[in-house]
Amino acid sequence: MSMFGLFTARSRNPTSSIVAVFAAAVLAACGDAASLDHPRPTAGAAASNDYSAPEIAGRMESKDIKESSGLAASPCQPDVLWTHNDAGDDEYIFAISTVGKHLGAWKVQNARNVDWEEIAAFKDSAGKCFLLIGDIGNNEEDRSELTIYRVAEPTVSPRDLASSAKAPHSTSHAEMLKFKYPDRPHNAETMIVHPRSGNIYVLTKSESGPSQIYKILPLFGSATAAAAKKLGEISLPSVPLGLLTGGSVSPDGLRVILCDYQKAFELVLSDGASDFDAIWRQKPFVVDLGKRKQGEAVTYSPDGTAIFASSESKNAPLIRVQRR
């Protein structure tokens, strides 16, 4: 969703909305966190020294990729990233190289793109790789049930180069996981998947305060909607404090990268911690992603030594930052 649309979704006066949002964010940053299951970090954040300066690795050459809204690195195929467009597109996923070259287009079977906002990759204990697609956008906050799709990751080969949105290949049949929030409907654009447990985390996108953190067990194929468990909330040095647009977890499960339209923020699990959920209590560090027109997607490389980020618009840059 565009930044302008975010401020006008509930008001015809964008100026007054922006003022109200800024004021709400300041109040949220000063609020009492004692009642939270997981205390949120403070709004201030230091710059990370773990990464080199951002560089443009390449540009997304496919004309079909107009609003890259999610990004995931394949754990089974080297040099393969997956992305998709925002709401308004059909059920397409696109494979690109780590320099943005077009590798293929697939239509996801047994899926519907209401408002796809995120994609994540997962490799199970048997070595099989899956893509999880989060239909979690809810700009009007009127969807009481949301859906996460899981599909076997397509194998990319040279014959796929000719595929496109007009002539896509087909994925296998996608499994569905429907879920509900325990309190009220939320809008969200961030979904991450733990690399070992497969547990799913959805972080809401808020224009008036902190992002809410929810955990969902990967019970795909259930006839009833899963109940998301609220873990707490997190404030980041954005305005608003919860304006999250994407995220990813490192392959070793020790780091989480989150992004808003411009910046990224990394959380690092403390030494000796055995519970991944403790990562939400860590102080965020700012990771410079360079200039992005409207950043909505970020992912770790399969080996965790780099971060890739994309932006909406055609022929958008694919940005890379390298771990030192």
Coordinates of C-alpha atoms in Angstrom, one line a residue:
M1 CA 0.0 0.0 0.0
S2 CA 1.3 3.5 -0.8
M3 CA 2.3 5.9 2.0
F4 CA -0.3 8.4 0.7
G5 CA -3.0 5.8 0.9
L6 CA -2.0 4.9 4.4
F7 CA -2.7 8.4 5.6
T8 CA -5.9 8.9 3.7
A9 CA -7.6 5.5 4.3
R10 CA -9.5 6.9 7.3
S11 CA -9.5 10.7 6.7
R12 CA -10.1 13.1 3.9
N13 CA -7.6 15.5 5.4
P14 CA -4.2 14.1 4.9
T15 CA -2.4 16.9 6.8
S16 CA -4.4 16.5 9.9
S17 CA -4.0 12.7 9.7
I18 CA -0.2 13.0 9.5
V19 CA -0.2 15.3 12.6
A20 CA -2.4 12.9 14.5
V21 CA -0.2 10.0 13.5
F22 CA 3.0 11.8 14.7
A23 CA 1.4 12.7 18.0
A24 CA 0.1 9.1 18.5
A25 CA 3.5 7.7 17.8
V26 CA 5.2 10.0 20.4
L27 CA 2.6 9.0 23.0
A28 CA 3.1 5.4 22.2
A29 CA 6.8 5.7 22.6
C30 CA 6.3 7.1 26.1
G31 CA 3.7 4.6 27.2
D32 CA 4.0 2.1 30.0
A33 CA 5.3 -1.3 28.7
A34 CA 5.0 -3.1 32.1
S35 CA 1.8 -4.8 31.1
L36 CA 3.3 -6.4 27.9
D37 CA 4.2 -10.0 27.7
H38 CA 7.4 -8.9 25.9
P39 CA 8.5 -5.4 26.8
R40 CA 9.1 -3.4 23.6
P41 CA 12.5 -1.8 22.9
T42 CA 12.9 1.9 23.1
A43 CA 12.3 4.0 20.0
G44 CA 15.9 5.1 19.7
A45 CA 18.3 2.7 17.9
A46 CA 22.0 2.8 17.1
A47 CA 23.4 2.0 13.7
S48 CA 24.6 -1.5 13.2
N49 CA 28.3 -2.0 12.7
D50 CA 27.8 -5.6 11.4
Y51 CA 27.2 -4.6 7.7
S52 CA 29.0 -2.9 4.9
A53 CA 27.5 0.0 3.0
P54 CA 24.5 -0.8 0.7
E55 CA 25.1 -1.5 -3.0
I56 CA 22.8 -2.1 -5.9
A57 CA 23.3 -5.7 -6.9
G58 CA 21.2 -5.3 -10.0
R59 CA 17.7 -4.4 -11.1
M60 CA 14.6 -6.5 -11.4
E61 CA 14.4 -7.0 -15.2
S62 CA 11.0 -8.6 -15.4
K63 CA 8.3 -6.2 -16.6
D64 CA 5.8 -8.3 -14.6
I65 CA 7.3 -7.2 -11.3
K66 CA 5.7 -3.8 -10.7
E67 CA 5.3 -3.7 -6.9
S68 CA 7.7 -6.2 -5.2
S69 CA 5.9 -6.6 -1.9
G70 CA 7.7 -9.7 -0.5
L71 CA 11.2 -11.2 -0.9
A72 CA 12.6 -14.6 0.1
A73 CA 15.8 -16.4 -0.6
S74 CA 15.6 -20.1 -1.6
P75 CA 17.3 -22.5 0.9
C76 CA 17.3 -25.2 -1.8
Q77 CA 18.5 -23.4 -4.9
P78 CA 21.6 -21.1 -5.0
D79 CA 21.2 -17.7 -6.4
V80 CA 17.4 -17.8 -6.4
L81 CA 15.1 -15.2 -4.8
W82 CA 11.3 -15.2 -4.9
T83 CA 9.0 -12.2 -5.0
H84 CA 5.4 -11.3 -5.8
N85 CA 3.4 -8.2 -6.5
D86 CA 1.1 -6.3 -4.1
A87 CA -2.7 -6.5 -4.1
G88 CA -4.3 -6.2 -7.6
D89 CA -2.2 -8.8 -9.2
D90 CA -3.2 -12.4 -9.9
E91 CA -1.7 -15.3 -8.0
Y92 CA 1.8 -15.1 -9.5
I93 CA 5.2 -15.6 -7.9
F94 CA 8.5 -14.7 -9.7
A95 CA 11.9 -16.2 -9.4
I96 CA 14.8 -13.8 -9.9
S97 CA 18.6 -14.1 -9.5
T98 CA 20.5 -12.2 -6.8
V99 CA 21.3 -9.6 -9.4
G100 CA 17.7 -9.3 -10.5
K101 CA 17.7 -11.4 -13.6
H102 CA 14.3 -13.0 -14.6
L103 CA 14.3 -16.7 -13.9
G104 CA 10.6 -17.6 -14.3
A105 CA 7.0 -17.0 -13.4
W106 CA 4.5 -19.3 -11.8
K107 CA 0.8 -19.2 -10.9
V108 CA 0.0 -20.6 -7.5
Q109 CA -2.7 -23.2 -7.7
N110 CA -5.5 -23.2 -5.1
A111 CA -4.8 -19.7 -4.0
R112 CA -6.3 -16.2 -4.2
N113 CA -4.5 -12.9 -4.1
V114 CA -6.7 -10.6 -2.0
D115 CA -3.8 -8.7 -0.6
W116 CA -0.5 -10.6 -0.7
E117 CA 2.1 -8.8 1.3
E118 CA 4.8 -11.2 2.2
I119 CA 6.7 -14.4 1.1
A120 CA 9.0 -16.6 3.1
A121 CA 11.0 -19.8 2.4
F122 CA 11.2 -22.8 4.6
K123 CA 13.2 -26.1 4.4
D124 CA 11.8 -29.0 6.4
S125 CA 13.7 -31.7 8.3
A126 CA 13.5 -34.0 5.2
G127 CA 15.2 -31.3 3.0
K128 CA 12.1 -30.3 1.1
C129 CA 11.6 -26.6 0.4
F130 CA 8.4 -24.6 0.6
L131 CA 7.3 -21.1 0.0
L132 CA 4.8 -19.4 2.4
I133 CA 2.8 -16.5 1.0
G134 CA 1.0 -14.2 3.4
D135 CA -2.3 -12.9 2.3
I136 CA -2.2 -10.7 5.4
G137 CA -2.9 -7.2 4.1
N138 CA -6.0 -5.6 5.6
N139 CA -6.0 -1.9 5.0
E140 CA -9.5 -1.3 6.1
E141 CA -9.2 -3.8 9.0
D142 CA -12.4 -5.5 7.9
R143 CA -11.1 -9.0 7.2
S144 CA -11.7 -11.2 10.3
E145 CA -10.0 -14.2 8.8
L146 CA -6.7 -14.1 6.9
T147 CA -4.8 -16.8 4.9
I148 CA -1.2 -18.1 4.6
Y149 CA -0.5 -20.3 1.7
R150 CA 2.2 -23.0 1.6
V151 CA 3.4 -24.4 -1.7
A152 CA 6.3 -26.7 -2.7
E153 CA 9.1 -24.4 -4.1
P154 CA 9.2 -24.8 -7.9
T155 CA 12.5 -26.0 -9.3
V156 CA 14.0 -23.3 -11.5
S157 CA 15.6 -24.4 -14.8
P158 CA 16.6 -22.7 -18.1
R159 CA 13.3 -23.6 -19.7
D160 CA 11.5 -21.3 -17.3
L161 CA 13.2 -18.2 -18.7
A162 CA 10.4 -17.9 -21.3
S163 CA 7.6 -17.9 -18.7
S164 CA 5.8 -14.7 -17.7
A165 CA 2.5 -13.5 -16.2
K166 CA 1.0 -14.0 -19.7
A167 CA 2.4 -17.5 -20.0
P168 CA 3.2 -18.8 -16.5
H169 CA 4.0 -22.2 -15.3
S170 CA 1.8 -23.7 -12.5
T171 CA 2.9 -24.6 -9.0
S172 CA 1.7 -27.6 -7.1
H173 CA -1.6 -27.4 -5.1
A174 CA -1.1 -24.9 -2.3
E175 CA -2.1 -25.7 1.3
M176 CA -4.0 -23.1 3.3
L177 CA -3.7 -21.9 6.9
K178 CA -6.5 -19.6 7.9
F179 CA -6.0 -17.6 11.1
K180 CA -7.6 -15.0 13.3
Y181 CA -6.2 -12.5 15.7
P182 CA -7.3 -12.9 19.3
D183 CA -8.3 -9.3 19.8
R184 CA -9.5 -7.5 16.6
P185 CA -8.6 -7.4 12.8
H186 CA -5.2 -5.9 12.0
N187 CA -3.4 -4.8 8.9
A188 CA 0.0 -6.5 8.4
E189 CA 2.8 -6.7 5.8
T190 CA 5.4 -8.6 7.7
M191 CA 5.6 -12.4 8.1
I192 CA 8.6 -14.4 9.1
V193 CA 9.1 -18.2 9.5
H194 CA 11.5 -19.8 12.0
P195 CA 14.0 -22.0 10.0
R196 CA 13.7 -25.0 12.4
S197 CA 10.3 -25.0 14.1
G198 CA 8.4 -23.6 11.1
N199 CA 6.5 -21.3 13.5
I200 CA 5.1 -18.3 11.8
Y201 CA 5.2 -14.7 13.2
V202 CA 3.1 -11.9 11.9
L203 CA 3.9 -8.3 12.8
T204 CA 1.2 -5.7 12.2
K205 CA 1.6 -2.5 10.4
S206 CA 0.3 0.4 12.5
E207 CA -0.1 4.1 11.6
S208 CA -0.7 5.1 15.2
G209 CA 1.7 3.2 17.5
P210 CA 3.8 0.1 18.0
S211 CA 3.6 -3.1 15.9
Q212 CA 1.8 -6.0 17.5
I213 CA 3.6 -9.4 17.4
Y214 CA 1.6 -12.6 16.8
K215 CA 2.7 -16.2 16.7
I216 CA 0.9 -18.9 14.6
L217 CA 1.6 -22.6 14.6
P218 CA 2.1 -24.1 11.1
L219 CA -1.1 -26.2 11.1
F220 CA -1.8 -26.2 7.4
G221 CA -4.9 -27.9 6.1
S222 CA -7.0 -27.5 9.2
A223 CA -10.7 -27.0 8.7
T224 CA -10.9 -24.3 11.4
A225 CA -9.0 -21.0 11.6
A226 CA -6.0 -21.1 13.8
A227 CA -5.8 -18.7 16.8
A228 CA -2.8 -16.3 16.6
K229 CA -1.1 -15.9 20.0
K230 CA -0.1 -12.3 20.9
L231 CA 3.5 -12.1 22.2
G232 CA 3.6 -8.4 22.8
E233 CA 4.6 -5.3 20.7
I234 CA 7.6 -3.6 19.3
S235 CA 8.4 0.0 18.7
L236 CA 11.0 1.0 16.1
P237 CA 12.4 4.5 15.3
S238 CA 10.0 5.0 12.5
V239 CA 7.1 7.5 12.5
P240 CA 4.8 5.9 13.2
L241 CA 6.6 3.4 15.5
G242 CA 4.9 0.3 14.0
L243 CA 5.0 1.1 10.2
L244 CA 6.6 -2.3 9.3
T245 CA 6.5 -3.4 5.7
G246 CA 8.6 -6.6 5.6
G247 CA 10.9 -8.9 7.5
S248 CA 13.0 -12.1 7.5
V249 CA 14.7 -14.4 10.0
S250 CA 18.3 -15.5 9.4
P251 CA 19.0 -19.2 8.5
D252 CA 20.5 -19.8 12.0
G253 CA 17.5 -18.4 13.7
L254 CA 19.6 -15.9 15.7
R255 CA 18.7 -12.6 13.8
V256 CA 15.6 -10.9 12.6
I257 CA 15.6 -8.1 10.0
L258 CA 12.6 -5.8 9.8
C259 CA 12.0 -2.9 7.5
D260 CA 9.8 0.1 6.9
Y261 CA 9.6 2.2 3.7
Q262 CA 13.1 3.5 4.1
K263 CA 15.2 1.8 6.7
A264 CA 15.8 -1.7 8.2
F265 CA 16.2 -2.7 11.8
E266 CA 18.0 -5.9 13.1
L267 CA 17.3 -7.8 16.3
V268 CA 20.0 -10.2 17.5
L269 CA 19.2 -13.0 20.0
S270 CA 21.3 -12.7 23.1
D271 CA 24.1 -15.2 23.7
G272 CA 22.9 -18.4 25.4
A273 CA 19.2 -17.7 24.7
S274 CA 17.3 -20.9 23.9
D275 CA 13.9 -19.4 23.3
F276 CA 13.6 -17.6 19.9
D277 CA 10.7 -15.6 21.2
A278 CA 13.1 -13.7 23.4
I279 CA 14.4 -12.0 20.3
W280 CA 11.5 -9.5 20.5
R281 CA 12.9 -8.1 23.7
Q282 CA 16.3 -7.2 22.1
K283 CA 17.3 -3.6 21.2
P284 CA 17.0 -3.0 17.4
F285 CA 20.0 -1.8 15.4
V286 CA 19.5 0.3 12.2
V287 CA 20.8 -1.3 9.0
D288 CA 21.3 1.1 6.1
L289 CA 19.6 -0.1 3.0
G290 CA 20.3 3.0 0.9
K291 CA 17.7 4.8 -1.2
R292 CA 14.5 2.9 -1.8
K293 CA 11.5 4.5 -3.5
Q294 CA 9.1 2.5 -1.4
G295 CA 10.7 -0.4 0.4
E296 CA 8.4 -3.2 1.3
A297 CA 10.6 -6.3 1.2
V298 CA 13.8 -7.6 2.8
T299 CA 15.4 -11.1 3.2
Y300 CA 18.6 -12.7 4.4
S301 CA 20.7 -14.6 2.0
P302 CA 20.6 -18.5 2.4
D303 CA 23.9 -18.5 4.3
G304 CA 22.9 -15.4 6.4
T305 CA 26.0 -13.4 5.3
A306 CA 24.0 -10.7 3.4
I307 CA 20.7 -8.9 3.3
F308 CA 18.7 -8.3 0.1
A309 CA 16.0 -5.6 -0.1
S310 CA 13.6 -4.5 -2.9
S311 CA 11.4 -1.6 -3.6
E312 CA 8.1 -1.1 -5.4
S313 CA 8.1 0.2 -9.1
K314 CA 9.2 -1.4 -12.3
N315 CA 12.8 -2.2 -12.8
A316 CA 13.4 -1.5 -9.1
P317 CA 16.9 -1.9 -7.7
L318 CA 17.8 -5.0 -5.8
I319 CA 19.9 -3.8 -2.8
R320 CA 22.5 -5.9 -1.0
V321 CA 24.3 -5.3 2.2
Q322 CA 27.1 -7.7 3.3
R323 CA 27.9 -8.9 6.8
R324 CA 31.4 -7.8 7.8

